[in-house]
CSV table of C-alpha atoms and ligand atoms in Angstrom, one decimal:
chain,number,residue,atom,x,y,z
E,1,UNK,CA,-2.7,9.2,-20.9
E,2,UNK,CA,-2.3,7.3,-17.8
E,3,UNK,CA,-2.1,8.6,-14.1
E,4,UNK,CA,-2.0,7.0,-10.8
E,5,UNK,CA,-4.4,6.5,-8.0
E,6,UNK,CA,-4.3,10.4,-7.0
E,7,UNK,CA,-4.8,11.7,-10.4
E,8,UNK,CA,-2.0,13.6,-10.6
E,9,UNK,CA,0.9,14.2,-13.3
E,10,UNK,CA,-0.6,12.2,-16.2
E,11,UNK,CA,1.6,11.1,-19.2
E,12,UNK,CA,1.0,9.7,-22.7
E,13,UNK,CA,2.3,6.3,-23.5
E,14,UNK,CA,1.9,3.1,-25.6
E,15,UNK,CA,-0.2,0.6,-23.8
E,16,UNK,CA,0.4,-3.1,-25.2
E,17,UNK,CA,-1.3,-6.0,-23.7
E,18,UNK,CA,1.0,-9.1,-24.5
E,19,UNK,CA,-1.1,-12.7,-24.6
E,20,UNK,CA,1.8,-14.6,-24.0
E,21,UNK,CA,5.4,-14.8,-22.7
E,22,UNK,CA,6.8,-14.8,-26.1
E,23,UNK,CA,4.8,-11.5,-27.2
E,24,UNK,CA,6.1,-9.9,-24.0
E,25,UNK,CA,10.0,-10.6,-24.9
E,26,UNK,CA,8.9,-9.2,-28.2
E,27,UNK,CA,7.9,-5.9,-26.7
E,28,UNK,CA,10.5,-5.9,-24.6
E,29,UNK,CA,13.4,-6.5,-27.3
E,30,UNK,CA,11.5,-3.5,-29.3
E,31,UNK,CA,11.3,-1.0,-26.6
E,32,UNK,CA,12.5,2.3,-28.2
E,33,UNK,CA,14.1,4.6,-26.3
E,34,UNK,CA,11.9,5.7,-23.6
E,35,UNK,CA,11.8,2.4,-22.6
E,36,UNK,CA,9.1,-0.2,-21.1
E,37,UNK,CA,7.7,-0.7,-17.7
E,38,UNK,CA,4.8,-3.0,-16.5
E,39,UNK,CA,1.5,-1.4,-15.0
E,40,UNK,CA,-0.7,-3.2,-12.5
E,41,UNK,CA,-4.0,-1.9,-11.7
E,42,UNK,CA,-2.5,1.3,-11.5
E,43,UNK,CA,-3.5,1.6,-7.6
E,44,UNK,CA,-0.3,3.7,-7.0
E,45,UNK,CA,-0.8,6.9,-5.9
E,46,UNK,CA,1.7,8.7,-8.3
E,47,UNK,CA,3.5,8.2,-11.5
E,48,UNK,CA,5.1,4.8,-10.8
E,49,UNK,CA,2.9,2.9,-12.8
E,50,UNK,CA,3.9,5.4,-15.7
E,51,UNK,CA,6.4,5.9,-18.6
E,52,UNK,CA,5.4,8.9,-20.3
E,53,UNK,CA,6.7,8.8,-23.9
E,54,UNK,CA,7.5,4.9,-23.8
E,55,UNK,CA,5.8,1.7,-23.6
E,56,UNK,CA,3.6,0.4,-20.9
E,57,UNK,CA,2.7,-3.2,-20.5
E,58,UNK,CA,-0.8,-4.5,-19.2
E,59,UNK,CA,-0.2,-8.3,-18.2
E,60,UNK,CA,-3.7,-8.7,-17.3
E,61,UNK,CA,-3.3,-11.8,-19.7
E,62,UNK,CA,-1.0,-13.2,-16.8
E,63,UNK,CA,-3.4,-13.9,-14.5
E,64,UNK,CA,-4.0,-17.3,-13.8
E,65,UNK,CA,-4.2,-18.5,-10.1
E,66,UNK,CA,-3.3,-22.2,-8.9
E,67,UNK,CA,-3.5,-23.0,-4.9
E,68,UNK,CA,-1.1,-25.9,-4.3
E,69,UNK,CA,-1.6,-28.5,-1.2
E,70,UNK,CA,0.5,-27.1,1.2
E,71,UNK,CA,-1.2,-23.7,0.4
E,72,UNK,CA,1.0,-21.9,-1.5
E,73,UNK,CA,-0.2,-19.9,-4.4
E,74,UNK,CA,1.1,-19.6,-7.7
E,75,UNK,CA,-0.5,-16.6,-9.7
E,76,UNK,CA,0.3,-14.7,-12.6
E,77,UNK,CA,1.4,-11.2,-12.2
E,78,UNK,CA,-1.5,-9.6,-13.8
E,79,UNK,CA,-4.0,-11.4,-10.9
E,80,UNK,CA,-6.0,-9.3,-8.8
E,81,UNK,CA,-6.1,-9.7,-5.1
E,82,UNK,CA,-10.0,-9.5,-5.1
E,83,UNK,CA,-10.0,-12.4,-7.5
E,84,UNK,CA,-7.2,-14.6,-5.3
E,85,UNK,CA,-9.4,-13.8,-1.9
E,86,UNK,CA,-12.5,-16.1,-2.3
E,87,UNK,CA,-10.2,-19.0,-3.5
E,88,UNK,CA,-8.2,-18.6,-0.7
E,89,UNK,CA,-11.2,-18.5,1.2
E,90,UNK,CA,-12.8,-21.7,0.3
E,91,UNK,CA,-9.3,-23.8,1.0
E,92,UNK,CA,-9.5,-21.9,4.5
E,93,UNK,CA,-6.5,-19.8,3.8
E,94,UNK,CA,-5.9,-15.8,3.2
E,95,UNK,CA,-3.1,-13.6,1.8
E,96,UNK,CA,-0.2,-13.2,3.7
E,97,UNK,CA,-0.2,-9.6,3.7
E,98,UNK,CA,-2.8,-7.7,1.8
E,99,UNK,CA,-2.8,-3.9,1.3
E,100,UNK,CA,-6.3,-1.8,2.0
E,101,UNK,CA,-7.5,-2.5,-1.5
E,102,UNK,CA,-7.9,-5.4,-3.0
E,103,UNK,CA,-7.9,-4.1,-6.5
E,104,UNK,CA,-4.4,-5.0,-6.8
E,105,UNK,CA,-2.1,-7.1,-8.8
E,106,UNK,CA,0.2,-10.0,-7.5
E,107,UNK,CA,2.8,-8.2,-9.7
E,108,UNK,CA,2.2,-4.9,-8.3
E,109,UNK,CA,2.2,-6.0,-4.1
E,110,UNK,CA,5.5,-7.5,-5.2
E,111,UNK,CA,6.8,-4.4,-6.8
E,112,UNK,CA,6.0,-2.0,-4.1
E,113,UNK,CA,6.5,-4.8,-1.7
E,114,UNK,CA,3.4,-3.6,0.0
E,115,UNK,CA,2.2,-4.0,3.6
E,116,UNK,CA,-0.8,-4.2,5.7
E,117,UNK,CA,-2.2,-4.4,9.2
E,118,UNK,CA,-0.3,-7.5,10.4
E,119,UNK,CA,3.2,-5.9,9.3
E,120,UNK,CA,4.2,-6.1,13.0
E,121,UNK,CA,3.7,-10.1,13.2
E,122,UNK,CA,4.3,-11.1,9.3
E,123,UNK,CA,6.3,-8.2,7.7
E,124,UNK,CA,5.5,-7.5,4.0
E,125,UNK,CA,4.6,-9.4,0.9
E,126,UNK,CA,7.9,-9.7,0.1
E,127,UNK,CA,8.7,-12.1,3.1
E,128,UNK,CA,6.0,-14.7,2.0
E,129,UNK,CA,7.5,-14.7,-1.8
E,130,UNK,CA,9.5,-18.2,-2.7
E,131,UNK,CA,10.0,-17.4,-6.1
E,132,UNK,CA,9.4,-15.2,-8.9
E,133,UNK,CA,9.6,-15.3,-12.6
E,134,UNK,CA,11.3,-12.3,-14.5
E,135,UNK,CA,11.6,-11.4,-17.7
E,136,UNK,CA,14.3,-9.1,-18.1
E,137,UNK,CA,15.6,-6.8,-20.6
E,138,UNK,CA,18.0,-9.2,-22.2
E,139,UNK,CA,14.8,-11.4,-22.9
E,140,UNK,CA,15.6,-13.9,-20.8
E,141,UNK,CA,13.1,-15.3,-18.3
E,142,UNK,CA,15.1,-16.0,-14.9
E,143,UNK,CA,13.2,-18.2,-12.1
E,144,UNK,CA,14.3,-16.3,-8.8
E,145,UNK,CA,14.2,-18.6,-5.7
E,146,UNK,CA,15.0,-18.2,-2.3
E,147,UNK,CA,17.9,-20.6,-2.3
E,148,UNK,CA,19.1,-19.6,-5.6
E,149,UNK,CA,22.5,-18.3,-6.1
E,150,UNK,CA,23.9,-15.2,-4.5
E,151,UNK,CA,23.4,-13.4,-7.9
E,152,UNK,CA,20.0,-14.5,-8.4
E,153,UNK,CA,18.6,-13.7,-4.6
E,154,UNK,CA,19.8,-10.1,-5.1
E,155,UNK,CA,18.1,-9.5,-8.0
E,156,UNK,CA,15.3,-11.2,-5.9
E,157,UNK,CA,15.4,-9.0,-3.3
E,158,UNK,CA,15.8,-5.9,-5.4
E,159,UNK,CA,12.7,-6.8,-7.4
E,160,UNK,CA,10.7,-7.2,-4.2
E,161,UNK,CA,10.1,-3.6,-3.7
E,162,UNK,CA,12.1,-2.7,-7.2
E,163,UNK,CA,9.0,-0.8,-8.3
E,164,UNK,CA,9.1,-2.5,-11.7
E,165,UNK,CA,12.8,-1.4,-12.6
E,166,UNK,CA,14.4,-4.6,-12.7
E,167,UNK,CA,12.0,-6.1,-15.2
E,168,UNK,CA,8.7,-7.6,-15.8
E,169,UNK,CA,7.4,-10.3,-12.8
E,170,UNK,CA,5.3,-12.8,-15.0
E,171,UNK,CA,4.6,-15.4,-12.2
E,172,UNK,CA,4.9,-15.3,-8.6
E,173,UNK,CA,4.9,-17.9,-5.4
E,174,UNK,CA,4.1,-16.9,-2.2
E,175,UNK,CA,2.4,-18.7,1.0
E,176,UNK,CA,-0.5,-17.7,2.6
E,177,UNK,CA,-1.8,-17.8,6.4
E,178,UNK,CA,-4.6,-20.1,7.8
E,179,UNK,CA,-8.3,-18.5,7.6
E,180,UNK,CA,-10.3,-21.1,9.0
E,181,UNK,CA,-13.7,-19.0,8.5
E,182,UNK,CA,-14.3,-15.8,6.4
E,183,UNK,CA,-14.8,-13.6,9.9
E,184,UNK,CA,-12.1,-11.7,11.9
E,185,UNK,CA,-12.8,-11.1,15.5
E,186,UNK,CA,-12.5,-7.4,16.0
E,187,UNK,CA,-11.4,-5.5,18.9
E,188,UNK,CA,-12.8,-2.0,18.7
E,189,UNK,CA,-11.5,1.1,21.1
E,190,UNK,CA,-12.4,4.7,20.4
E,191,UNK,CA,-9.8,6.7,22.2
E,192,UNK,CA,-9.9,10.7,22.9
E,193,UNK,CA,-6.4,11.7,22.2
E,194,UNK,CA,-3.4,11.0,20.2
E,195,UNK,CA,-1.1,9.5,23.4
E,196,UNK,CA,-4.0,7.0,24.6
E,197,UNK,CA,-4.2,5.9,20.5
E,198,UNK,CA,-0.2,5.4,20.3
E,199,UNK,CA,0.0,3.4,23.9
E,200,UNK,CA,-3.2,1.3,22.9
E,201,UNK,CA,-1.4,0.1,19.6
E,202,UNK,CA,1.9,-0.8,21.2
E,203,UNK,CA,0.6,-2.6,23.9
E,204,UNK,CA,-1.9,-4.7,21.7
E,205,UNK,CA,0.4,-5.5,19.0
E,206,UNK,CA,2.0,-8.6,20.8
E,207,UNK,CA,-1.7,-9.8,21.3
E,208,UNK,CA,-3.0,-9.7,17.8
E,209,UNK,CA,-2.3,-10.4,14.1
E,210,UNK,CA,-4.0,-7.4,12.7
E,211,UNK,CA,-3.9,-3.6,14.2
E,212,UNK,CA,-4.8,-0.4,12.5
E,213,UNK,CA,-5.9,3.3,13.8
E,214,UNK,CA,-8.2,6.1,12.3
E,215,UNK,CA,-7.0,9.2,13.8
E,216,UNK,CA,-8.7,12.8,13.2
E,217,UNK,CA,-6.2,15.1,12.6
E,218,UNK,CA,-9.1,17.7,12.0
E,219,UNK,CA,-10.0,18.4,15.9
E,220,UNK,CA,-8.0,21.2,17.6
E,221,UNK,CA,-5.9,20.9,20.8
E,222,UNK,CA,-5.6,17.9,23.2
E,223,UNK,CA,-8.2,16.2,21.2
E,224,UNK,CA,-5.8,16.2,18.2
E,225,UNK,CA,-5.2,12.6,16.8
E,226,UNK,CA,-8.2,11.4,18.9
E,227,UNK,CA,-8.9,7.9,17.2
E,228,UNK,CA,-10.2,4.4,16.4
E,229,UNK,CA,-7.9,1.5,17.6
E,230,UNK,CA,-8.7,-1.9,15.8
E,231,UNK,CA,-7.2,-5.3,16.3
E,232,UNK,CA,-8.3,-8.3,14.7
E,233,UNK,CA,-7.6,-11.7,14.4
E,234,UNK,CA,-8.7,-14.6,12.3
E,235,UNK,CA,-12.0,-16.5,13.6
E,236,UNK,CA,-11.4,-20.1,14.8
E,237,UNK,CA,-13.9,-22.6,13.5
E,238,UNK,CA,-17.0,-22.1,15.3
E,239,UNK,CA,-16.3,-18.5,16.5
E,240,UNK,CA,-16.8,-16.9,13.2
E,241,UNK,CA,-20.2,-15.7,12.1
E,242,UNK,CA,-21.6,-17.8,9.4
E,243,UNK,CA,-23.2,-15.6,7.3
E,244,UNK,CA,-20.2,-13.7,6.9
E,245,UNK,CA,-18.8,-14.4,3.1
E,246,UNK,CA,-16.4,-12.2,1.4
E,247,UNK,CA,-18.6,-10.2,-1.2
E,248,UNK,CA,-17.9,-11.1,-4.8
E,249,UNK,CA,-15.3,-9.5,-6.7
E,250,UNK,CA,-16.8,-6.6,-8.9
E,251,UNK,CA,-17.6,-3.2,-8.8
E,252,UNK,CA,-17.8,-1.3,-5.3
E,253,UNK,CA,-21.7,-1.0,-4.1
E,254,UNK,CA,-22.4,2.8,-3.3
E,255,UNK,CA,-20.5,5.4,-5.2
E,256,UNK,CA,-19.7,9.2,-2.9
E,257,UNK,CA,-22.9,10.3,-2.0
E,258,UNK,CA,-23.8,13.9,-3.1
E,259,UNK,CA,-22.6,16.4,-0.1
E,260,UNK,CA,-24.3,19.5,0.5
E,261,UNK,CA,-21.1,21.6,0.6
E,262,UNK,CA,-18.1,21.0,-1.2
E,263,UNK,CA,-16.4,18.2,0.2
E,264,UNK,CA,-13.1,20.0,0.2
E,265,UNK,CA,-14.5,22.7,2.7
E,266,UNK,CA,-13.4,22.2,6.0
E,267,UNK,CA,-16.8,21.9,7.7
E,268,UNK,CA,-17.7,18.9,5.0
E,269,UNK,CA,-14.3,17.1,6.5
E,270,UNK,CA,-14.8,17.7,10.3
E,271,UNK,CA,-18.3,16.7,10.2
E,272,UNK,CA,-17.0,13.4,8.4
E,273,UNK,CA,-14.3,13.0,11.0
E,274,UNK,CA,-16.9,13.4,13.5
E,275,UNK,CA,-19.4,10.9,12.4
E,276,UNK,CA,-16.5,8.8,11.5
E,277,UNK,CA,-15.1,9.1,15.2
E,278,UNK,CA,-18.9,8.6,17.1
E,279,UNK,CA,-20.3,5.8,15.0
E,280,UNK,CA,-17.3,3.6,16.4
E,281,UNK,CA,-18.1,1.9,19.5
E,282,UNK,CA,-16.2,3.0,23.1
E,283,UNK,CA,-14.8,-0.1,23.6
E,284,UNK,CA,-16.2,-3.7,21.8
E,285,UNK,CA,-14.3,-7.2,22.4
E,286,UNK,CA,-14.0,-9.8,19.7
E,287,UNK,CA,-16.6,-8.9,17.6
E,288,UNK,CA,-17.5,-11.3,14.4
E,289,UNK,CA,-16.8,-8.8,11.4
E,290,UNK,CA,-16.8,-10.0,7.7
E,291,UNK,CA,-13.7,-10.0,6.5
E,292,UNK,CA,-14.2,-7.2,3.2
E,293,UNK,CA,-14.7,-4.4,5.1
E,294,UNK,CA,-12.5,-5.0,7.9
E,295,UNK,CA,-9.9,-5.1,5.4
E,296,UNK,CA,-10.9,-3.1,2.9
E,297,UNK,CA,-13.6,-0.4,4.2
E,298,UNK,CA,-12.7,2.1,1.0
E,299,UNK,CA,-13.3,-0.7,-1.3
E,300,UNK,CA,-16.9,-0.2,-0.9
E,301,UNK,CA,-17.1,3.2,-1.9
E,302,UNK,CA,-16.6,3.7,-6.2
E,303,UNK,CA,-15.0,7.0,-7.1
E,304,UNK,CA,-13.7,8.3,-3.8
E,305,UNK,CA,-10.3,9.2,-4.9
E,306,UNK,CA,-12.6,11.9,-7.0
E,307,UNK,CA,-13.2,13.7,-3.6
E,308,UNK,CA,-10.2,15.9,-4.3
E,309,UNK,CA,-11.5,17.1,-7.8
E,310,UNK,CA,-9.6,17.5,-11.2
E,311,UNK,CA,-6.2,18.7,-9.9
E,312,UNK,CA,-6.3,15.0,-7.4
E,313,UNK,CA,-4.4,14.0,-4.5
E,314,UNK,CA,-1.6,12.9,-2.9
E,315,UNK,CA,-1.0,10.5,-0.2
E,316,UNK,CA,1.8,11.9,2.4
E,317,UNK,CA,2.9,8.2,4.0
E,318,UNK,CA,6.4,7.9,6.3
E,319,UNK,CA,7.7,5.5,8.1
E,320,UNK,CA,9.5,6.5,11.2
E,321,UNK,CA,11.6,4.7,14.0
E,322,UNK,CA,10.1,4.7,17.6
E,323,UNK,CA,12.4,7.2,18.5
E,324,UNK,CA,10.8,9.4,15.8
E,325,UNK,CA,7.3,8.9,17.0
E,326,UNK,CA,6.8,12.7,17.9
E,327,UNK,CA,6.9,12.9,14.0
E,328,UNK,CA,2.9,11.5,14.2
E,329,UNK,CA,2.1,14.2,16.2
E,330,UNK,CA,4.0,17.1,14.5
E,331,UNK,CA,2.6,15.9,11.0
E,332,UNK,CA,-0.8,16.3,12.3
E,333,UNK,CA,-0.4,19.6,13.9
E,334,UNK,CA,1.3,21.6,11.0
E,335,UNK,CA,-1.6,19.7,8.5
E,336,UNK,CA,-4.1,21.1,10.5
E,337,UNK,CA,-2.5,24.4,11.1
E,338,UNK,CA,-2.6,24.6,7.2
E,339,UNK,CA,-6.5,23.4,7.6
E,340,UNK,CA,-5.8,20.3,5.3
E,341,UNK,CA,-9.0,18.5,4.3
E,342,UNK,CA,-7.7,15.3,5.7
E,343,UNK,CA,-10.0,12.6,5.5
E,344,UNK,CA,-9.1,8.9,6.7
E,345,UNK,CA,-5.4,9.4,8.3
E,346,UNK,CA,-4.3,6.1,9.1
E,347,UNK,CA,-1.7,5.2,11.3
E,348,UNK,CA,-0.2,1.3,11.6
E,349,UNK,CA,2.9,0.5,13.7
E,350,UNK,CA,5.6,-1.8,11.9
E,351,UNK,CA,7.5,-4.4,12.6
E,352,UNK,CA,11.4,-4.7,11.2
E,353,UNK,CA,12.2,-4.0,7.6
E,354,UNK,CA,13.4,-6.1,5.3
E,355,UNK,CA,16.9,-4.5,4.8
E,356,UNK,CA,17.7,-7.0,1.9
E,357,UNK,CA,15.4,-5.1,-0.2
E,358,UNK,CA,16.8,-1.9,-0.7
E,359,UNK,CA,14.0,0.2,-1.7
E,360,UNK,CA,11.5,-2.0,0.6
E,361,UNK,CA,9.6,0.8,2.6
E,362,UNK,CA,8.6,-0.7,5.9
E,363,UNK,CA,11.0,0.2,9.3
E,364,UNK,CA,10.3,-1.0,12.8
E,365,UNK,CA,8.4,1.7,14.5
E,366,UNK,CA,5.2,4.2,13.3
E,367,UNK,CA,3.4,4.9,9.7
E,368,UNK,CA,1.1,8.0,9.4
E,369,UNK,CA,-0.6,8.5,5.8
E,370,UNK,CA,-2.6,11.2,4.9
E,371,UNK,CA,-4.5,12.1,2.0
E,372,UNK,CA,-3.8,15.9,0.9
E,373,UNK,CA,-5.0,17.6,-2.1
E,374,UNK,CA,-2.5,18.6,-5.0
E,375,UNK,CA,-1.1,21.8,-5.9
E,376,UNK,CA,-1.6,23.9,-3.3
E,377,UNK,CA,1.7,25.9,-3.1
E,378,UNK,CA,1.5,26.3,1.0
E,379,UNK,CA,0.7,22.8,1.7
E,380,UNK,CA,3.7,21.6,-0.9
E,381,UNK,CA,5.9,24.0,1.1
E,382,UNK,CA,4.9,22.5,4.3
E,383,UNK,CA,5.4,18.9,3.0
E,384,UNK,CA,9.3,19.6,1.7
E,385,UNK,CA,9.4,20.8,5.4
E,386,UNK,CA,8.0,17.8,6.8
E,387,UNK,CA,10.4,15.6,4.8
E,388,UNK,CA,13.3,17.3,6.3
E,389,UNK,CA,12.0,16.5,9.8
E,390,UNK,CA,11.0,12.5,8.7
E,391,UNK,CA,14.6,11.9,7.6
E,392,UNK,CA,16.5,13.8,11.0
E,393,UNK,CA,13.9,11.6,12.8
E,394,UNK,CA,15.7,8.5,10.5
E,395,UNK,CA,12.4,7.9,8.5
E,396,UNK,CA,11.6,7.5,4.9
E,397,UNK,CA,8.5,8.4,2.6
E,398,UNK,CA,6.7,5.3,0.4
E,399,UNK,CA,7.7,5.2,-3.1
E,400,UNK,CA,3.8,3.5,-4.2
E,401,UNK,CA,2.0,6.9,-2.7
E,402,UNK,CA,4.6,9.4,-3.7
E,403,UNK,CA,4.3,11.9,-6.7
E,404,UNK,CA,6.4,14.9,-4.8
E,405,UNK,CA,9.3,14.0,-3.7
E,406,UNK,CA,13.0,15.1,-4.7
E,407,UNK,CA,16.0,12.9,-5.6
E,408,UNK,CA,17.8,13.9,-2.6
E,409,UNK,CA,14.8,13.4,-0.1
E,410,UNK,CA,14.9,9.4,-1.4
E,411,UNK,CA,18.2,9.1,-1.3
E,412,UNK,CA,18.6,10.0,2.5
E,413,UNK,CA,15.5,8.0,3.3
E,414,UNK,CA,16.5,4.7,1.7
E,415,UNK,CA,20.6,3.8,2.3
E,416,UNK,CA,21.1,1.6,0.4
E,417,UNK,CA,19.7,3.0,-3.1
E,418,UNK,CA,23.1,2.6,-4.5
E,419,UNK,CA,22.7,-0.6,-3.6
E,420,UNK,CA,19.8,-1.3,-5.8
E,421,UNK,CA,21.1,1.0,-8.9
E,422,UNK,CA,24.1,-1.6,-9.3
E,423,UNK,CA,21.6,-4.4,-8.9
E,424,UNK,CA,19.5,-2.5,-12.0
E,425,UNK,CA,22.7,-1.6,-13.9
E,426,UNK,CA,24.1,-5.5,-13.9
E,427,UNK,CA,20.7,-6.9,-15.2
E,428,UNK,CA,19.3,-3.5,-17.2
E,429,UNK,CA,22.4,-1.8,-18.2
E,430,UNK,CA,20.6,0.1,-21.0
E,431,UNK,CA,17.8,1.2,-18.5
E,432,UNK,CA,15.2,-0.3,-20.6
E,433,UNK,CA,13.0,-0.8,-17.8
E,434,UNK,CA,12.1,2.6,-16.7
E,435,UNK,CA,9.3,4.9,-15.5
E,436,UNK,CA,8.0,8.6,-14.6
E,437,UNK,CA,8.8,7.8,-10.9
E,438,UNK,CA,12.5,6.6,-11.6
E,439,UNK,CA,13.3,9.5,-13.9
E,440,UNK,CA,12.2,12.0,-11.7
E,441,UNK,CA,13.9,10.7,-8.2
E,442,UNK,CA,16.5,9.3,-10.1
E,443,UNK,CA,16.1,5.4,-8.8
D,1,FAD,C1,-7.1,2.5,-1.4
D,1,FAD,C2,-6.0,1.9,-1.3
D,1,FAD,C3,-5.1,1.8,-0.1
D,1,FAD,C4,-3.8,1.1,-0.3
D,1,FAD,N1,-3.4,0.5,0.8
D,1,FAD,C5,-2.0,0.3,1.0
D,1,FAD,C6,-1.9,-0.4,2.2
D,1,FAD,O1,-2.3,-0.7,3.2
D,1,FAD,N2,-0.3,-0.8,1.9
D,1,FAD,C7,0.5,-0.7,0.9
D,1,FAD,O2,1.7,-1.2,1.2
D,1,FAD,N3,0.0,0.1,-0.1
D,1,FAD,C8,-1.2,0.1,0.0
D,1,FAD,N4,-1.8,1.1,-1.3
D,1,FAD,C9,-0.7,1.1,-2.5
D,1,FAD,C10,-1.1,-0.1,-3.4
D,1,FAD,O3,-0.9,-1.5,-2.8
D,1,FAD,C11,0.4,-0.4,-4.3
D,1,FAD,O4,0.8,1.3,-4.8
D,1,FAD,C12,0.2,-1.3,-5.2
D,1,FAD,O5,1.5,-1.6,-5.6
D,1,FAD,C13,-0.9,-1.1,-5.9
D,1,FAD,O6,-1.0,-2.4,-7.4
D,1,FAD,P1,-1.1,-2.5,-8.7
D,1,FAD,O7,-1.3,-3.4,-9.0
D,1,FAD,O8,-2.3,-1.4,-8.7
D,1,FAD,O9,0.1,-1.5,-9.3
D,1,FAD,P2,0.4,-0.1,-10.2
D,1,FAD,O10,-0.1,1.0,-9.2
D,1,FAD,O11,-0.1,-0.3,-11.6
D,1,FAD,O12,2.0,-0.1,-10.1
D,1,FAD,C14,2.8,-0.2,-9.0
D,1,FAD,C15,4.0,-0.6,-9.4
D,1,FAD,O13,4.4,-1.9,-9.1
D,1,FAD,C16,5.2,-2.1,-10.8
D,1,FAD,N5,4.2,-3.5,-11.2
D,1,FAD,C17,3.3,-3.7,-11.1
D,1,FAD,N6,3.0,-5.0,-12.0
D,1,FAD,C18,4.7,-5.4,-12.1
D,1,FAD,C19,4.9,-6.8,-12.9
D,1,FAD,N7,4.0,-7.7,-13.3
D,1,FAD,N8,6.4,-6.3,-13.3
D,1,FAD,C20,7.1,-5.9,-12.3
D,1,FAD,N9,6.8,-4.3,-11.7
D,1,FAD,C21,5.2,-4.4,-12.0
D,1,FAD,C22,4.7,-1.0,-11.6
D,1,FAD,O14,5.9,-0.3,-12.5
D,1,FAD,C23,4.7,0.2,-10.4
D,1,FAD,O15,6.0,0.6,-10.4
D,1,FAD,C24,-3.0,1.4,-1.4
D,1,FAD,C25,-3.7,1.9,-2.2
D,1,FAD,C26,-4.6,2.5,-2.5
D,1,FAD,C27,-5.6,2.7,-3.6
């Protein structure tokens, strides 16, 4: 049985662990009527890495990592970012883009075209991919390069953000960024209302490589959306704290502590948000901070995704252009009215999207991500209404987080979906590569 990070909609599949390209090609050639799909580390929230009734490929054996003299990385698609980070830091480099957890694979980062706290400066992961090797449904291993033929480039672009539906990525070459130390110089601003949070972010973007805000959607009135804005930049040689070393990859250090009341009780959620807000300094500038807690605060807490109990949870994440900025407040208001137990609500700025990739999520403007429990009928209806408003605002939902949208919502949010379908039909006319997400959303 496989499920996503949110624990919803599990489905049963036959999981295969090919050790070589030949074995991988043989499994793809043998795919039955329910097809085949690669699964990375299962960190997508919904059903993207599932293929109920079919075959699921685990490419953990494809995990070699090489750093070239110019700082590029050549990595097997099954390599986990947590293993890459120390290797890169030893050479004074860092990942060009990293999501909020380092326990994802290179293949998963490519397939979701993941974004980080630096989207406004460095775009999404796909922007840094120089070439990738893709095993397609006909058993061919194709090397897709930035300067390849137009057909190769179309397939490359569709694969970046293509949620595993164009084939199995086996190896990726991508660029890295300089990181002279393992420290980030962090500016922290605690802001008492949402307008201040958003103004600080819009204004600080130009000056910092990384920016993110945690906002509190649980307080009422004028303080709704108060938050902690953090900006960061790699510390230059001499400015970092020499004691900062990225912790070695491994198991998280602490688990979710036992709580005196149910973690879903509104008092527990409100107390958590209050403590998180108060813990932050009102204003602190250029504080050398170890890299791991800055980029991956949640990785230190094992099993937090079990907070929501057996019915699981989902993450509601949308992007809207600047003209739709009001959706941020509207979403917080509507979820607060329903007393949604929202622990960590994250707001980021996006720079321009990568239009060449039809299913890539980011677009210039804002993105908000809220964890919400699954299987609550009133909440489900509220999210459906929010979907409509996100679309009216010119926005879209993130496929890597989704487990509940309907096909029309995705088609409206991704106007280039037909272009994606055309590439997919060309490369895989029989739909050999398929997922629960693709079936649900008619991708
Ligand atoms: C705590 C947390 C924080 C997160 N923060 C962010 C964030 O800040 N930004 C962001 O963009 N995302 C974020 N995510 C989402 C996560 O980065 C993506 O879902 C990512 O795709 C997960 O990678 P994975 O290796 O676990 O892939 P899986 O979840 O296993 O698979 C995701 C998709 O990738 C495909 N895939 C995986 N490997 C391959 C391959 N070799 N070839 C072809 N297709 C493949 C799968 O078929 C599936 O469609 C976060 C997730 C968590 C749990």
